[in-house]
CSV table of C-alpha atoms and ligand atoms in Angstrom, one decimal:
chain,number,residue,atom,x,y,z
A,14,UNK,CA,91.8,125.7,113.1
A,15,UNK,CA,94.2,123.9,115.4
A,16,UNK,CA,93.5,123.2,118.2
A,17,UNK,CA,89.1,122.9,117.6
A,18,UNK,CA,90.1,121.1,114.3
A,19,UNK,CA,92.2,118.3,116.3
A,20,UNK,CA,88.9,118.1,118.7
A,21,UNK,CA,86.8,117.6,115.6
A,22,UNK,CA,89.4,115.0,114.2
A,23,UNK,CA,88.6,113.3,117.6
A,24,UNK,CA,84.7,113.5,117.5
A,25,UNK,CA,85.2,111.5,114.3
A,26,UNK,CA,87.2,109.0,115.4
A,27,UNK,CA,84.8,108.6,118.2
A,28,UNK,CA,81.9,108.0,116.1
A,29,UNK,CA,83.2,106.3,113.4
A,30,UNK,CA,86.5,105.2,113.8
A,31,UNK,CA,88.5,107.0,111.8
A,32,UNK,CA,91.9,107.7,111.5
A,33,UNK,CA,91.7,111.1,109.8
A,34,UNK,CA,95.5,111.0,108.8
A,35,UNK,CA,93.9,108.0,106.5
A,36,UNK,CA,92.4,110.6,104.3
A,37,UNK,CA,95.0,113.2,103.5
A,38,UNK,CA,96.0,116.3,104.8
A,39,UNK,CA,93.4,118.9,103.6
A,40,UNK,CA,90.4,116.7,103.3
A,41,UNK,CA,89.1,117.0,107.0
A,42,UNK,CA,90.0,120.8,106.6
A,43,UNK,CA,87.6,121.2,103.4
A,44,UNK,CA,85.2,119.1,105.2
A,45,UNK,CA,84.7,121.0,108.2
A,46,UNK,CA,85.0,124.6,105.6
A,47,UNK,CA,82.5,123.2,103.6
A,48,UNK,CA,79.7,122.4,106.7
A,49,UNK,CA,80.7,125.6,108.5
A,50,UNK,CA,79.6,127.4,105.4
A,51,UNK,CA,76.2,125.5,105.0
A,52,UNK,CA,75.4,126.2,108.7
A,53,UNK,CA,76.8,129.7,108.3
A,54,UNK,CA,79.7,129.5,111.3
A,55,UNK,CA,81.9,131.7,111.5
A,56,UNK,CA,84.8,130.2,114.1
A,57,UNK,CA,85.8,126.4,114.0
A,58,UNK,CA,85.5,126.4,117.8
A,59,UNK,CA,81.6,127.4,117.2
A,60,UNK,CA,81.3,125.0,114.9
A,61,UNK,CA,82.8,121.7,117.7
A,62,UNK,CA,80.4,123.4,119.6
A,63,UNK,CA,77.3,122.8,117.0
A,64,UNK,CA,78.9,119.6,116.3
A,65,UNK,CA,78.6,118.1,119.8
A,66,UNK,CA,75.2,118.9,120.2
A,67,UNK,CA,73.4,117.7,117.3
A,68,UNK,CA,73.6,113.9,116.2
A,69,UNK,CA,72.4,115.4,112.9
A,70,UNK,CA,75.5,117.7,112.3
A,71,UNK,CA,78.2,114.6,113.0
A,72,UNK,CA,75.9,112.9,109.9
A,73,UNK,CA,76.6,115.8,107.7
A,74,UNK,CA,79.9,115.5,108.3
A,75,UNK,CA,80.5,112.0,107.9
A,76,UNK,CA,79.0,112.5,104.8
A,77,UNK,CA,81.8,114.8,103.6
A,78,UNK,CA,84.7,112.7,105.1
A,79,UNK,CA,83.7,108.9,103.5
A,80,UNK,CA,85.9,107.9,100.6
A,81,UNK,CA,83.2,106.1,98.9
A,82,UNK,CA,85.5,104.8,96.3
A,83,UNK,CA,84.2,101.3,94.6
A,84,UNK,CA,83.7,99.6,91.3
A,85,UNK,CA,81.6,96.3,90.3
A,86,UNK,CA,84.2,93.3,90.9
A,87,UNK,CA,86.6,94.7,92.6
A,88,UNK,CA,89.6,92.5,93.0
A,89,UNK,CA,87.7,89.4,90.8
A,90,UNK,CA,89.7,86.9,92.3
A,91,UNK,CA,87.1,87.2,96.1
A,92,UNK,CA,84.2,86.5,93.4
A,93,UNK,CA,85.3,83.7,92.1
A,94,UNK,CA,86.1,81.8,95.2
A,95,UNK,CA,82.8,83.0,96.7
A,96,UNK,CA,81.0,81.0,93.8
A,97,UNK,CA,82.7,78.0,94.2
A,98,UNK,CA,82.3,78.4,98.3
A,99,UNK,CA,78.6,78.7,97.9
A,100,UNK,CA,78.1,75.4,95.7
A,101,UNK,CA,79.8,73.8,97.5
A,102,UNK,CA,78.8,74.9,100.6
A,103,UNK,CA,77.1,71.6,102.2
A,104,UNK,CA,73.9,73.5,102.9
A,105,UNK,CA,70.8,72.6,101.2
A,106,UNK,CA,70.0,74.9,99.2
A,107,UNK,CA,66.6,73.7,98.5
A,108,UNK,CA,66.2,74.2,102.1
A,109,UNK,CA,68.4,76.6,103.7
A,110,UNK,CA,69.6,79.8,102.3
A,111,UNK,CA,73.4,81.7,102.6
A,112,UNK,CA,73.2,84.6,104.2
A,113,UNK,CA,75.5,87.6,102.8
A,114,UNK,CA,77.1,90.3,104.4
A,115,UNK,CA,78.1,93.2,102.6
A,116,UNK,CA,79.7,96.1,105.1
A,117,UNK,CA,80.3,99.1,103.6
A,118,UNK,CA,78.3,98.5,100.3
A,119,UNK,CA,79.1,101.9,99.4
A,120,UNK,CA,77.3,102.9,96.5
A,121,UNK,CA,76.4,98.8,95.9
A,122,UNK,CA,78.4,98.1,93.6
A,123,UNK,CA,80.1,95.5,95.7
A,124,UNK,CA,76.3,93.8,97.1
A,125,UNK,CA,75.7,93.9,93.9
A,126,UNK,CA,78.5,91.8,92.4
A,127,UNK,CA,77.8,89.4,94.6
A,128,UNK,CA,74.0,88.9,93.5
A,129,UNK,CA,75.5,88.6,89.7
A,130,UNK,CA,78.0,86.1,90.9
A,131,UNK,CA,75.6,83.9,92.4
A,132,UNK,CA,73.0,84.3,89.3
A,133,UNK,CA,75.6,83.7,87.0
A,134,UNK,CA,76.6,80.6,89.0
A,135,UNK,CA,73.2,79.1,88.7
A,136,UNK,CA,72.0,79.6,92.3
A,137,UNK,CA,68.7,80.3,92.6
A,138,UNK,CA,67.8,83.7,93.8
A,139,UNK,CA,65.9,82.3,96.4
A,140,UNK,CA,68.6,80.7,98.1
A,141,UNK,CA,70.8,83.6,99.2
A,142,UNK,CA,69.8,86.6,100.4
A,143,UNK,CA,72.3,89.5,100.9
A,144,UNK,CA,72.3,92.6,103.6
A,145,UNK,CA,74.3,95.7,102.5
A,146,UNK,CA,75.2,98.0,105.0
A,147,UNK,CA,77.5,101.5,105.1
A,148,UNK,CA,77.1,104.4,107.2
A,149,UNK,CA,76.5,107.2,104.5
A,150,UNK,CA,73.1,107.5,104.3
A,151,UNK,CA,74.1,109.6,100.3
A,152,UNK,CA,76.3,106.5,99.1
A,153,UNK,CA,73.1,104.0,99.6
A,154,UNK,CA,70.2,106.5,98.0
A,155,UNK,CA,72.6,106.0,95.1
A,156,UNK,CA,73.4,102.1,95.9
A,157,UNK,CA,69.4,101.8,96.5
A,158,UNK,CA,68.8,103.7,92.5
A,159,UNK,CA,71.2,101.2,90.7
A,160,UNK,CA,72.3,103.0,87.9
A,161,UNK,CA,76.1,103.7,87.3
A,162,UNK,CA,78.4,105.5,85.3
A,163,UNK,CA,81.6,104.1,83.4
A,164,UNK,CA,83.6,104.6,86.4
A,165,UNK,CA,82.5,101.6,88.2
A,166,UNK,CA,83.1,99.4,85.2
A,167,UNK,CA,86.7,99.1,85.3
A,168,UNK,CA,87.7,95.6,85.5
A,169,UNK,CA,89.2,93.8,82.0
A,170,UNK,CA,85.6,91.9,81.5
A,171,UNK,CA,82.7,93.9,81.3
A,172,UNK,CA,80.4,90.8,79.9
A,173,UNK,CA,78.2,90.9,83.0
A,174,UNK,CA,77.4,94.4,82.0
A,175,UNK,CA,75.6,93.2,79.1
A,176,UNK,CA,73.7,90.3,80.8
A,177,UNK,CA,72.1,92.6,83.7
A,178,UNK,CA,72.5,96.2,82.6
A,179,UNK,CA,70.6,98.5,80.5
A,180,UNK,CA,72.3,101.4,78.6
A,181,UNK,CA,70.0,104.2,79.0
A,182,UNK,CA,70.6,108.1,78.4
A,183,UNK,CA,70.9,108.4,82.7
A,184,UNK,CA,73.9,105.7,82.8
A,185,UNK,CA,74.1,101.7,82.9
A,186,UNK,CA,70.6,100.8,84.5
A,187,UNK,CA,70.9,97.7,86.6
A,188,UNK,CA,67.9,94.6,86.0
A,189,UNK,CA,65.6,94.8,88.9
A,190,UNK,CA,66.1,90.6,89.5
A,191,UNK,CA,69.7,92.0,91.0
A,192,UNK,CA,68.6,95.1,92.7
A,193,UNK,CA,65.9,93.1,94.8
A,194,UNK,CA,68.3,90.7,96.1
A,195,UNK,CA,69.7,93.3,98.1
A,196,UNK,CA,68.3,94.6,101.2
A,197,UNK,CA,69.9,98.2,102.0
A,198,UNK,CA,71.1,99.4,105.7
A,199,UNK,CA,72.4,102.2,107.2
A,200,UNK,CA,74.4,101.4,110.0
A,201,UNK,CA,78.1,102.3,111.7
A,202,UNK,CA,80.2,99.2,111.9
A,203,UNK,CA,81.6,100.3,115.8
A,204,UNK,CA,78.1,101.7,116.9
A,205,UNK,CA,77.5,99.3,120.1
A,206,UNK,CA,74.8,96.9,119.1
A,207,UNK,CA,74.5,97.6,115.7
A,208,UNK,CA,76.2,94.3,114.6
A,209,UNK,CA,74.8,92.4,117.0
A,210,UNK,CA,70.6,93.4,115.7
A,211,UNK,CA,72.1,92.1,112.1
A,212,UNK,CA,72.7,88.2,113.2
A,213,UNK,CA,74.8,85.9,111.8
A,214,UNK,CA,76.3,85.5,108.2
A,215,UNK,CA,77.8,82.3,106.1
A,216,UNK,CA,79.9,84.9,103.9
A,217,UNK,CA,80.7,88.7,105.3
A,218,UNK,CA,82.7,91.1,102.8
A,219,UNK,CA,84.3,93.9,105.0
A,220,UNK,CA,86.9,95.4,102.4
A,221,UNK,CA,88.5,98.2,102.3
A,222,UNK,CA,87.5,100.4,105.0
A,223,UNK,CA,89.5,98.7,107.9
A,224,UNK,CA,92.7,100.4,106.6
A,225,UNK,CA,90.9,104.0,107.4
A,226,UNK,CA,90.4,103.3,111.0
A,227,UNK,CA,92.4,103.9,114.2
A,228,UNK,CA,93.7,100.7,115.9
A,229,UNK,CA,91.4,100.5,118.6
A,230,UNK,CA,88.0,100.7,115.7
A,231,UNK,CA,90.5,97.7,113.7
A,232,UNK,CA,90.5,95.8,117.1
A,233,UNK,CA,86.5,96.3,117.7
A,234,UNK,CA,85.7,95.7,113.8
A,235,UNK,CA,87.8,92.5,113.9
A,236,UNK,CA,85.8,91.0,117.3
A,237,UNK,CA,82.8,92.1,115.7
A,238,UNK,CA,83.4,90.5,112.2
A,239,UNK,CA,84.6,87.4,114.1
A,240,UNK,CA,81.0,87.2,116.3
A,241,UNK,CA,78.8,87.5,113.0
A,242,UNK,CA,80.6,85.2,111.3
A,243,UNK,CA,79.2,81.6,111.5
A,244,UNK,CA,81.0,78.8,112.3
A,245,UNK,CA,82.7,77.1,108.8
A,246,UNK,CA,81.7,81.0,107.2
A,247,UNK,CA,83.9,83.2,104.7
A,248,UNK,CA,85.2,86.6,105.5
A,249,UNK,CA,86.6,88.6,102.5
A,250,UNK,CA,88.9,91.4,103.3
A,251,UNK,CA,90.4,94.2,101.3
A,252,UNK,CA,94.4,93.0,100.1
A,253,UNK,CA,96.0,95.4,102.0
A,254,UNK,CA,93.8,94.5,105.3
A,255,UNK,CA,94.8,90.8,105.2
A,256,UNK,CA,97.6,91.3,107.5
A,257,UNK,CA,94.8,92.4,109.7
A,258,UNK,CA,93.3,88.6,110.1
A,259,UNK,CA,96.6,87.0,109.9
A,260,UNK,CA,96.7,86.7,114.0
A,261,UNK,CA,93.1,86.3,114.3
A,262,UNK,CA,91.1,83.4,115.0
A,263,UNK,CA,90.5,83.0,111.3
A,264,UNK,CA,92.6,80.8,109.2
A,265,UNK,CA,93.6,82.2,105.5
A,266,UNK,CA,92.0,80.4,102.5
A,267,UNK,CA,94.2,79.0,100.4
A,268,UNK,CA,92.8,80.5,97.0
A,269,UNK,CA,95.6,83.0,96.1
A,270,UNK,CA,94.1,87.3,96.0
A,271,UNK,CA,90.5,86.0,97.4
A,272,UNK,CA,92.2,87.7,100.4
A,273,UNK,CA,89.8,85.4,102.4
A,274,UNK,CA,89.7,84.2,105.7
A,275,UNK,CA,87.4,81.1,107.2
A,276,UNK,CA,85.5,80.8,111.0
A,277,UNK,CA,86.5,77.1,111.5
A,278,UNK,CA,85.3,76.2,115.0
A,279,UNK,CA,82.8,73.2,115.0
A,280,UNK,CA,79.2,74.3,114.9
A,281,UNK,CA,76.5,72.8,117.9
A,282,UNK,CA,74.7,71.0,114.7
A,283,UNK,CA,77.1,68.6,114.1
A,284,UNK,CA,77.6,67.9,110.0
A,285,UNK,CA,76.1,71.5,109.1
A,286,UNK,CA,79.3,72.5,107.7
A,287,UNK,CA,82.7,69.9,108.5
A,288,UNK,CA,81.7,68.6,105.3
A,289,UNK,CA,81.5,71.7,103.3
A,290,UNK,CA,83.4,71.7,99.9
A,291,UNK,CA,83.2,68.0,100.4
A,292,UNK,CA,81.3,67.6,97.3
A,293,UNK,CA,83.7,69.4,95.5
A,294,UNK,CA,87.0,67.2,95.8
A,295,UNK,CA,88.6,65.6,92.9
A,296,UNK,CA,90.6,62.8,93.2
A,297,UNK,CA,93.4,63.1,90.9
A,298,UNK,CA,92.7,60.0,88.8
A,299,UNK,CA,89.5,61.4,88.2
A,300,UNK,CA,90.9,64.5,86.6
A,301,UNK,CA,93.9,62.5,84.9
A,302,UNK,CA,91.4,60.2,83.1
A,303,UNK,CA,88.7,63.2,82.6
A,304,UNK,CA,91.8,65.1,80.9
A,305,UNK,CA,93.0,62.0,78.5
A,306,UNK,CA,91.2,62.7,75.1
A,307,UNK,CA,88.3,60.0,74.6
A,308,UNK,CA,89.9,57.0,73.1
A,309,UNK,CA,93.2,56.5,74.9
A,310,UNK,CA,91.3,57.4,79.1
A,311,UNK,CA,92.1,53.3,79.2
A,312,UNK,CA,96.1,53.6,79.1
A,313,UNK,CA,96.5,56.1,81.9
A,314,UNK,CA,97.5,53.6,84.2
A,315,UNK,CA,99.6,52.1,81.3
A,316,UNK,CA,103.5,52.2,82.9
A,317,UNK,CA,105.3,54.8,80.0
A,318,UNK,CA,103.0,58.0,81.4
A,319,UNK,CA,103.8,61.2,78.9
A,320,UNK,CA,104.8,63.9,80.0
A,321,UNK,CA,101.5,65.6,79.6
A,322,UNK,CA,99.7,63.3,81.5
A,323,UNK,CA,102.3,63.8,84.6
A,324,UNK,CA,101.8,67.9,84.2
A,325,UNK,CA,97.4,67.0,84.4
A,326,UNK,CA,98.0,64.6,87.4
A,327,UNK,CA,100.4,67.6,89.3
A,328,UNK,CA,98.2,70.3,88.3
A,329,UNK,CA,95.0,67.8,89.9
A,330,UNK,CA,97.0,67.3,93.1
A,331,UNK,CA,97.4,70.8,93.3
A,332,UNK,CA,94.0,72.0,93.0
A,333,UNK,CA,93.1,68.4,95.8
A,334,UNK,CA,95.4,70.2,98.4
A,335,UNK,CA,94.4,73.6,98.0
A,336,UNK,CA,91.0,72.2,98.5
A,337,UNK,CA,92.2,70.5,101.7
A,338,UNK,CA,93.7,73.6,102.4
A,339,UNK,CA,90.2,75.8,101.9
A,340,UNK,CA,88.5,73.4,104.0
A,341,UNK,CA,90.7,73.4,106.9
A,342,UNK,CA,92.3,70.2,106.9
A,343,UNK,CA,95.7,71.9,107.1
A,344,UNK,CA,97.6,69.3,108.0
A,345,UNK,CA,96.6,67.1,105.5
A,346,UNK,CA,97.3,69.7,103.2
A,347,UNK,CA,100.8,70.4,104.1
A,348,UNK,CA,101.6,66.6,104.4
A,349,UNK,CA,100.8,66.1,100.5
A,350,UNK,CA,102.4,69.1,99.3
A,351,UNK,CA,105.9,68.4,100.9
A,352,UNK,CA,105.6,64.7,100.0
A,353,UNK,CA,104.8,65.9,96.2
A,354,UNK,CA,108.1,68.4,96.5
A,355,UNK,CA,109.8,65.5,97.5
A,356,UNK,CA,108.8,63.2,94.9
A,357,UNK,CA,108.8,65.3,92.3
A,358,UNK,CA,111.6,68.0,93.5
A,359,UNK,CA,111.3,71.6,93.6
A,360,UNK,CA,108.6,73.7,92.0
A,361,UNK,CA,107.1,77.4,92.6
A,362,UNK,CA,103.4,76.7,92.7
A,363,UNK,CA,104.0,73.9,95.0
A,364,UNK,CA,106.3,76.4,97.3
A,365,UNK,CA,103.4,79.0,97.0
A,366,UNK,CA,101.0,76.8,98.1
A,367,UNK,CA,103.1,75.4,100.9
A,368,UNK,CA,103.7,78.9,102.3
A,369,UNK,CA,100.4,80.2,102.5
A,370,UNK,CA,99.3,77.1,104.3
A,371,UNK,CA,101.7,77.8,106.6
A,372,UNK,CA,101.0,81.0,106.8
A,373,UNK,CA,97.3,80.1,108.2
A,374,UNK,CA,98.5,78.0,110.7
A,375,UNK,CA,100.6,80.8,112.3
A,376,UNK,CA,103.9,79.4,110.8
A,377,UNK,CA,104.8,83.3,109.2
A,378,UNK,CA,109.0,82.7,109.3
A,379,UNK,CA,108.2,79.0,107.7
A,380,UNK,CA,106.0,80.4,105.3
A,381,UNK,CA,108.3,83.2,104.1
A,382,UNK,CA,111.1,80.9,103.5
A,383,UNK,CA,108.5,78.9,101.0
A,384,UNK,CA,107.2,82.3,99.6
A,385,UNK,CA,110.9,83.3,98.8
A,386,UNK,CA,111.6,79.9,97.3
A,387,UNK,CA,109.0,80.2,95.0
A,388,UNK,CA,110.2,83.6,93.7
A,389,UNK,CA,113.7,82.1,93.4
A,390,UNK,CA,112.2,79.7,91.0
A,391,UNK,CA,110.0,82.1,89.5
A,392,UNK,CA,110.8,85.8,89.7
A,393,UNK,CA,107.9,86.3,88.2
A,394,UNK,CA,105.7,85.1,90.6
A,395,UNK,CA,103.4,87.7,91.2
A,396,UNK,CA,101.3,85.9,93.9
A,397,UNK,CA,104.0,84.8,96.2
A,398,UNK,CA,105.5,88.3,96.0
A,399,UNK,CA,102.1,89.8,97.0
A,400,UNK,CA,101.8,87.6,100.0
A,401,UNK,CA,105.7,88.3,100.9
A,402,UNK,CA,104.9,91.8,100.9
A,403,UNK,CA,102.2,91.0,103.4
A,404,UNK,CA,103.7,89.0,105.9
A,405,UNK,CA,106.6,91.7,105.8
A,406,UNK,CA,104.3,94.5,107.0
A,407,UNK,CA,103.2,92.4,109.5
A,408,UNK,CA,106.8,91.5,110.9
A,409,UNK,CA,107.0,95.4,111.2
A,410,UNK,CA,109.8,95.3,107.9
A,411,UNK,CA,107.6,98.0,105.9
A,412,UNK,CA,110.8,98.7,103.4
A,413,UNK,CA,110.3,95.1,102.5
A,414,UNK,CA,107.1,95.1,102.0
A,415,UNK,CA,107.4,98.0,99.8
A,416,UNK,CA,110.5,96.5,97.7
A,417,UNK,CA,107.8,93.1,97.6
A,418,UNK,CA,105.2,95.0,96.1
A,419,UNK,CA,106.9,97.2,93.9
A,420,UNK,CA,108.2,93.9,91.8
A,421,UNK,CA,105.0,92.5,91.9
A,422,UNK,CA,103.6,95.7,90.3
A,423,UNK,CA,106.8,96.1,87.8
A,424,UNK,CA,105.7,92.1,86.8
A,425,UNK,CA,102.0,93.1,86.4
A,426,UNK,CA,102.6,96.3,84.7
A,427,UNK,CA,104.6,94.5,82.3
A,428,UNK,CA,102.8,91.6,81.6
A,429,UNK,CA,99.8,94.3,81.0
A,430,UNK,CA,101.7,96.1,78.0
B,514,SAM,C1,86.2,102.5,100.0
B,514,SAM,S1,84.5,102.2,100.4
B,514,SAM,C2,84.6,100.4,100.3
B,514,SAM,C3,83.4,99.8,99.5
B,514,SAM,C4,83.5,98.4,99.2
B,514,SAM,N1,83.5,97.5,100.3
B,514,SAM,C5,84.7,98.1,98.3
B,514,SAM,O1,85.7,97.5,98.8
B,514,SAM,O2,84.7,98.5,97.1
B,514,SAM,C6,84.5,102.6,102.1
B,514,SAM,C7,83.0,102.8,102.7
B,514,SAM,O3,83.1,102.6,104.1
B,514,SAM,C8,82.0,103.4,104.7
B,514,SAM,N2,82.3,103.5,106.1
B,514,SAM,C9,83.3,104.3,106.7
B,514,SAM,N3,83.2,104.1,108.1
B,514,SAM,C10,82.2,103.3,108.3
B,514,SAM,C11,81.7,102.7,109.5
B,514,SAM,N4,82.2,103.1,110.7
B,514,SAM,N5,80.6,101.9,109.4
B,514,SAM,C12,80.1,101.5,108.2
B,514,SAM,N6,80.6,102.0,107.1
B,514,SAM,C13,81.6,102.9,107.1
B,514,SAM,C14,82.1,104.7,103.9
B,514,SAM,O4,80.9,105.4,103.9
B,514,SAM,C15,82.4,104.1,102.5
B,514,SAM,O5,81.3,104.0,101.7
């Protein structure tokens, strides 16, 4: 199968960007046995032949190569920033709705965790409206049914399950207020034109299929992402794509394993978005006083502040400049943070911070200095670890990267028992 299996290998990366190293030695073998046998070939060099002369026969196949592999919330942490992106978005949302981007949807699950998020968030269903796209026509007849088996319930809480799913004899049945939120697309990410006839999205998930593509499909995917993406919009990428963005145009958001990226030039319109997440800033003596129980909020200014009261007012700068951070007011951001380290002396969550930051505004050796001071203060700083791991992969050091993310999976394994 040599020689007419590395031609086939190259009619798929062709089409759909594929790297088929990604998936494994034997899988584009059994692929290729398995369509050869439903359109009775005998040779592998008849079958190329089939195979570059019907559009329909490079379907088929695609169909057998996909690793459609998904589950409802995958990752969490990209849902939870989305909500608090989306309220706090600047848009009116009496008005103006958010577009979505889901590409691949796979078998929905992912679309469809975003509909819950917002629903559960209190946004009205009116005011987002989400496009699902992947190129395997099977995965979206399934994505387009909405019922699932236990294997795409496999995060720690499964409470949305009970909220918008009904257990029936043919699997969990999901509520048809979810399912119509989503409109369903097939389409090929690296098709010319295809993106282009979608328009232009406030929030675009493109996880986890990125890492299965040859460099030149990354480089195209990553232009394309970029022109769909509106000005002051969200991209979420899969965690071991970050490293992807890193150099890109987007600047990381600084909401640790979101593994989210933000379009920040200025829109024509001016105010549609510089003030987005605006709304959402606390000032720390807010949150101090807020966090004082009921009869004593008077005293916070009082001189003799406990220690408790200094722990709420670090916590609330924190969450101020990783705000700042989200929002692209970098420099702010980094000014705060080192004045707080120097006020207040060293402290992991403070490094953490500080190094991502960094990291988005292209300062990688900066921020892995940070990152490692951070796990000197707290080996078991899972998040700082993570992020280490990436920016070693992208410096080419893929030993260190390993060695990064093997002790952040030793920490997590162990803090699972
Ligand atoms: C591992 S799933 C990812 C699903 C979801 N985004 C997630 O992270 O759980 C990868 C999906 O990418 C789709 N895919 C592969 N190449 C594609 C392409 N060129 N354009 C659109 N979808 C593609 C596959 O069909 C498959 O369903």
């Amino acid at each position: 199968m040599q020689l007419a299996g590395q031609k086939i290998a190259a009619v798929l990366e062709q089409a759909i960007g594929l790297k088929t190293e990604s998936l494994g030695a034997t899988t584009l073998e059994r692929a290729v046995r398995s369509r050869m046998r439903a359109v009775e070939c005998e040779s592998v060099t008849s079958y190329l032949a089939r195979l570059a002369s019907s559009a329909l026969e490079l379907r088929l196949l695609v169909e057998e190569v996909v690793v459609p592999e998904t589950w409802f919330f995958r990752d969490q942490e990209p849902f939870t920033f989305l909500a608090r992106y989306v309220k706090h978005s600047g848009k009116d949302l009496t008005r103006e709705s958010i577009r979505i981007l889901s590409l691949p949807c796979s078998t929905g699950e992912e679309p469809y965790s975003i509909a819950m998020t917002l629903l559960l968030a209190g946004i009205a269903p009116t005011s987002f409206y989400i496009d699902a796209v992947d190129v395997s026509e099977r995965v979206l007849a399934r994505a387009r049914l909405g019922v699932y088996g236990t294997n795409s319930f496999r995060g720690g809480d499964l409470s949305f399950r009970d909220v918008f799913f009904t257990n029936r004899d043919e699997g969990y049945v999901l509520q048809k207020n979810v399912r119509e939120k989503v409109r369903f697309v097939q389409g090929n990410i690296i098709q010319p034109g295809f993106m282009a006839s979608l328009g232009r999205y406030d929030v675009i998930f493109c996880r986890n299929v990125l890492i299965y593509f040859n460099e030149a499909a990354q480089g195209q995917s990553l232009e394309l992402l970029h022109q769909a993406l509106l000005a002051g919009g969200i991209l979420f990428t899969g965690h071991a794509e970050a490293g992807l963005f890193s150099g890109s145009r987007l600047f990381s958001v600084a909401h640790a394993r979101a593994f989210a990226f933000r379009r920040l030039e200025k829109p024509k319109t001016e105010g549609a978005w510089s003030d987005a997440g605006a709304c959402d800033l606390e000032q720390p003596a807010a949150v101090l006083s807020r966090s004082a129980p009921a009869g004593k909020r008077a005293k916070t200014t009082a001189p003799r502040r406990t220690a408790v009261v200094g722990e709420a007012q670090g916590a609330a700068e924190l969450k101020l400049v990783r705000r700042l951070a989200d929002q692209g007011r970098l420099e702010e951001a980094v000014q705060r943070s080192e004045e707080h380290l120097r006020r207040h002396g060293p402290a992991a969550e403070w490094y953490y911070l500080l190094g991502i930051i960094r990291d988005s505004m292209g300062q990688a050796d900066e921020a892995m200095k940070l990152l490692r001071k951070a796990v000197y203060l707290d080996p078991g700083n899972v998040d700082s670890l993570i992020h280490l791991a990436l920016l070693a992969e992208r410096a080419g050091d893929r030993d260190g990267a390993a060695n990064y993310r093997r002790r952040a999976r030793k920490i997590q394994e162990e803090g699972g028992k």
